[in-house]
């Protein structure tokens, strides 16, 4: 369930705002704030904005609508400052996807000349979302990992004016994720190392929920016949999912998830040939190849090696 973090008038600090009301302690930013808004025809009550994020802080939703009591113009674009945690700030490269009203967003990391918006005066780390229509505009931004919410700078372009103000935005990453290894959850020792406590609700991959017994059965068969790199993706995804760390490797998770969603229940592919038992999984499923799954699994394995839980 999304946690509503802010529901208020679009809190732009226009020329009527004092320095005490600004959200930055940087004197340069305060001067830009005053300069940028003094040339704007917008007012602090032109737009209504709500901001929410999901439980792990990786999905941010901005809902912008016109205040019915004003003559607000249609938006051209919306800009959010991401430079809120030094070297650990979210960046354009950390965005998995962005949508506007359910459709892929026209998203860029730069602002052209002649728009009266000048985010580069404060930071080069920002995102610009172009929008169309008369609103409301629902902007969803999915990041690779979760971030704490902080008050930051935003710009709204409408008509010939650009207004600068404050909005909640991604700050520092949430507590760093760690993950247990695939062996921790699937190998024989998983019955005695505490992994069972993390299997309480089972493991859902590709819309199929597996019990710990199922997972260990698949592991023992696969390892007994030499290992299948497609199933390595299955085990690596299972490890970060059971460790509640998948947001850190979401792009790789999505590849493996898409493959196994198309495949269905892995147990249905159990095969015996020449006295050997193995899983005969397809070379492609759901538009994802086995080699893509193997590569994604390897990337998750690297993350686990570098961020293993103690």
mmCIF file of C-alpha atoms in Angstrom, residues 151-300:
data_model
loop_
_atom_site.group_PDB
_atom_site.id
_atom_site.type_symbol
_atom_site.label_atom_id
_atom_site.label_comp_id
_atom_site.label_asym_id
_atom_site.label_seq_id
_atom_site.Cartn_x
_atom_site.Cartn_y
_atom_site.Cartn_z
ATOM 1 C CA UNK A 151 12.021 18.149 0.578
ATOM 2 C CA UNK A 152 13.747 19.214 -2.627
ATOM 3 C CA UNK A 153 13.443 21.614 -5.544
ATOM 4 C CA UNK A 154 11.021 21.296 -8.444
ATOM 5 C CA UNK A 155 10.139 23.312 -11.514
ATOM 6 C CA UNK A 156 6.812 23.477 -13.330
ATOM 7 C CA UNK A 157 6.607 24.773 -16.887
ATOM 8 C CA UNK A 158 3.206 26.083 -17.979
ATOM 9 C CA UNK A 159 2.617 28.420 -20.891
ATOM 10 C CA UNK A 160 5.369 31.023 -21.016
ATOM 11 C CA UNK A 161 6.241 30.787 -17.343
ATOM 12 C CA UNK A 162 8.343 28.467 -15.220
ATOM 13 C CA UNK A 163 7.864 28.368 -11.459
ATOM 14 C CA UNK A 164 10.310 26.935 -8.962
ATOM 15 C CA UNK A 165 9.334 25.556 -5.596
ATOM 16 C CA UNK A 166 9.487 22.638 -3.173
ATOM 17 C CA UNK A 167 8.312 19.044 -3.366
ATOM 18 C CA UNK A 168 9.130 15.690 -1.788
ATOM 19 C CA UNK A 169 11.742 13.786 -3.791
ATOM 20 C CA UNK A 170 14.136 10.833 -3.417
ATOM 21 C CA UNK A 171 16.849 11.509 -0.851
ATOM 22 C CA UNK A 172 19.382 9.041 0.522
ATOM 23 C CA UNK A 173 18.971 5.319 -0.139
ATOM 24 C CA UNK A 174 17.082 3.390 2.481
ATOM 25 C CA UNK A 175 19.036 0.997 4.683
ATOM 26 C CA UNK A 176 21.407 -0.837 2.312
ATOM 27 C CA UNK A 177 20.081 -4.177 1.182
ATOM 28 C CA UNK A 178 21.829 -7.455 1.800
ATOM 29 C CA UNK A 179 20.960 -10.890 0.512
ATOM 30 C CA UNK A 180 21.625 -14.459 1.535
ATOM 31 C CA UNK A 181 22.951 -16.792 -1.143
ATOM 32 C CA UNK A 182 20.981 -19.326 -3.137
ATOM 33 C CA UNK A 183 22.639 -22.143 -1.214
ATOM 34 C CA UNK A 184 21.395 -20.626 2.056
ATOM 35 C CA UNK A 185 17.796 -21.094 0.914
ATOM 36 C CA UNK A 186 17.916 -24.187 -1.303
ATOM 37 C CA UNK A 187 20.777 -26.483 -0.251
ATOM 38 C CA UNK A 188 20.369 -29.212 2.367
ATOM 39 C CA UNK A 189 21.660 -26.937 5.133
ATOM 40 C CA UNK A 190 18.616 -24.682 4.605
ATOM 41 C CA UNK A 191 16.693 -26.831 7.075
ATOM 42 C CA UNK A 192 19.059 -25.928 9.892
ATOM 43 C CA UNK A 193 20.453 -22.453 9.187
ATOM 44 C CA UNK A 194 17.356 -20.368 9.849
ATOM 45 C CA UNK A 195 16.257 -20.104 6.186
ATOM 46 C CA UNK A 196 12.978 -21.837 7.033
ATOM 47 C CA UNK A 197 11.872 -18.690 8.862
ATOM 48 C CA UNK A 198 12.075 -16.767 5.584
ATOM 49 C CA UNK A 199 10.093 -19.404 3.676
ATOM 50 C CA UNK A 200 6.960 -18.853 5.790
ATOM 51 C CA UNK A 201 4.854 -17.534 2.901
ATOM 52 C CA UNK A 202 6.578 -19.591 0.251
ATOM 53 C CA UNK A 203 8.419 -18.229 -2.777
ATOM 54 C CA UNK A 204 6.438 -16.891 -5.727
ATOM 55 C CA UNK A 205 8.236 -16.793 -9.068
ATOM 56 C CA UNK A 206 6.391 -16.487 -12.362
ATOM 57 C CA UNK A 207 2.989 -16.573 -10.648
ATOM 58 C CA UNK A 208 3.744 -19.990 -9.122
ATOM 59 C CA UNK A 209 4.271 -20.278 -5.365
ATOM 60 C CA UNK A 210 6.818 -22.867 -4.231
ATOM 61 C CA UNK A 211 7.297 -24.292 -0.765
ATOM 62 C CA UNK A 212 10.708 -24.752 0.778
ATOM 63 C CA UNK A 213 10.396 -28.472 0.010
ATOM 64 C CA UNK A 214 9.692 -27.641 -3.653
ATOM 65 C CA UNK A 215 12.689 -25.339 -3.827
ATOM 66 C CA UNK A 216 15.046 -27.849 -2.276
ATOM 67 C CA UNK A 217 13.695 -30.597 -4.567
ATOM 68 C CA UNK A 218 14.437 -28.481 -7.648
ATOM 69 C CA UNK A 219 17.887 -27.623 -6.276
ATOM 70 C CA UNK A 220 18.860 -31.209 -5.516
ATOM 71 C CA UNK A 221 17.815 -32.468 -8.947
ATOM 72 C CA UNK A 222 19.479 -29.602 -10.782
ATOM 73 C CA UNK A 223 22.720 -29.831 -8.842
ATOM 74 C CA UNK A 224 22.746 -33.597 -9.163
ATOM 75 C CA UNK A 225 22.867 -33.425 -12.952
ATOM 76 C CA UNK A 226 25.470 -30.714 -13.229
ATOM 77 C CA UNK A 227 23.457 -27.512 -13.056
ATOM 78 C CA UNK A 228 21.301 -25.548 -15.458
ATOM 79 C CA UNK A 229 22.104 -21.856 -15.953
ATOM 80 C CA UNK A 230 18.420 -21.066 -16.489
ATOM 81 C CA UNK A 231 17.653 -22.539 -13.087
ATOM 82 C CA UNK A 232 20.584 -20.595 -11.682
ATOM 83 C CA UNK A 233 18.530 -17.520 -12.570
ATOM 84 C CA UNK A 234 15.585 -19.076 -10.740
ATOM 85 C CA UNK A 235 17.659 -19.703 -7.601
ATOM 86 C CA UNK A 236 19.320 -16.279 -7.657
ATOM 87 C CA UNK A 237 15.955 -14.545 -8.007
ATOM 88 C CA UNK A 238 14.616 -16.716 -5.196
ATOM 89 C CA UNK A 239 17.533 -15.728 -2.969
ATOM 90 C CA UNK A 240 17.099 -11.951 -3.348
ATOM 91 C CA UNK A 241 13.312 -12.249 -3.156
ATOM 92 C CA UNK A 242 13.354 -14.266 0.044
ATOM 93 C CA UNK A 243 15.964 -11.825 1.387
ATOM 94 C CA UNK A 244 13.670 -8.899 0.488
ATOM 95 C CA UNK A 245 16.482 -7.320 -1.528
ATOM 96 C CA UNK A 246 15.238 -7.605 -5.104
ATOM 97 C CA UNK A 247 14.708 -3.850 -5.542
ATOM 98 C CA UNK A 248 18.486 -3.465 -5.748
ATOM 99 C CA UNK A 249 18.616 -5.625 -8.889
ATOM 100 C CA UNK A 250 15.151 -4.940 -10.280
ATOM 101 C CA UNK A 251 16.130 -4.893 -13.960
ATOM 102 C CA UNK A 252 17.595 -8.402 -13.719
ATOM 103 C CA UNK A 253 14.690 -9.588 -11.584
ATOM 104 C CA UNK A 254 12.217 -8.465 -14.250
ATOM 105 C CA UNK A 255 13.980 -10.491 -16.955
ATOM 106 C CA UNK A 256 13.924 -13.708 -14.939
ATOM 107 C CA UNK A 257 10.366 -13.085 -13.739
ATOM 108 C CA UNK A 258 9.102 -12.617 -17.313
ATOM 109 C CA UNK A 259 10.684 -15.893 -18.426
ATOM 110 C CA UNK A 260 9.269 -17.976 -15.588
ATOM 111 C CA UNK A 261 5.858 -16.310 -15.847
ATOM 112 C CA UNK A 262 5.664 -17.709 -19.377
ATOM 113 C CA UNK A 263 7.151 -21.062 -18.341
ATOM 114 C CA UNK A 264 4.780 -21.691 -15.439
ATOM 115 C CA UNK A 265 5.524 -24.250 -12.756
ATOM 116 C CA UNK A 266 9.108 -25.501 -13.014
ATOM 117 C CA UNK A 267 8.099 -28.831 -11.489
ATOM 118 C CA UNK A 268 6.061 -29.581 -14.617
ATOM 119 C CA UNK A 269 9.314 -29.759 -16.609
ATOM 120 C CA UNK A 270 10.891 -32.551 -14.576
ATOM 121 C CA UNK A 271 12.213 -35.129 -17.048
ATOM 122 C CA UNK A 272 13.961 -38.512 -16.846
ATOM 123 C CA UNK A 273 16.404 -39.517 -19.577
ATOM 124 C CA UNK A 274 18.892 -42.392 -19.465
ATOM 125 C CA UNK A 275 18.235 -42.785 -15.783
ATOM 126 C CA UNK A 276 19.000 -39.135 -15.041
ATOM 127 C CA UNK A 277 16.452 -36.633 -13.733
ATOM 128 C CA UNK A 278 16.615 -33.014 -14.804
ATOM 129 C CA UNK A 279 14.409 -30.077 -15.773
ATOM 130 C CA UNK A 280 13.945 -29.573 -19.503
ATOM 131 C CA UNK A 281 13.166 -25.883 -19.706
ATOM 132 C CA UNK A 282 12.516 -24.037 -22.986
ATOM 133 C CA UNK A 283 15.217 -22.060 -24.762
ATOM 134 C CA UNK A 284 12.847 -19.082 -24.937
ATOM 135 C CA UNK A 285 9.689 -18.070 -23.115
ATOM 136 C CA UNK A 286 7.792 -14.809 -22.891
ATOM 137 C CA UNK A 287 10.202 -13.188 -25.334
ATOM 138 C CA UNK A 288 13.140 -13.911 -23.003
ATOM 139 C CA UNK A 289 15.893 -16.337 -24.004
ATOM 140 C CA UNK A 290 17.609 -18.800 -21.724
ATOM 141 C CA UNK A 291 20.890 -16.930 -22.205
ATOM 142 C CA UNK A 292 19.243 -13.695 -21.022
ATOM 143 C CA UNK A 293 18.008 -15.471 -17.897
ATOM 144 C CA UNK A 294 21.462 -16.893 -17.272
ATOM 145 C CA UNK A 295 23.061 -13.464 -17.682
ATOM 146 C CA UNK A 296 20.533 -11.850 -15.340
ATOM 147 C CA UNK A 297 21.122 -14.610 -12.805
ATOM 148 C CA UNK A 298 24.859 -14.007 -12.984
ATOM 149 C CA UNK A 299 24.344 -10.293 -12.318
ATOM 150 C CA UNK A 300 22.195 -11.046 -9.278
#
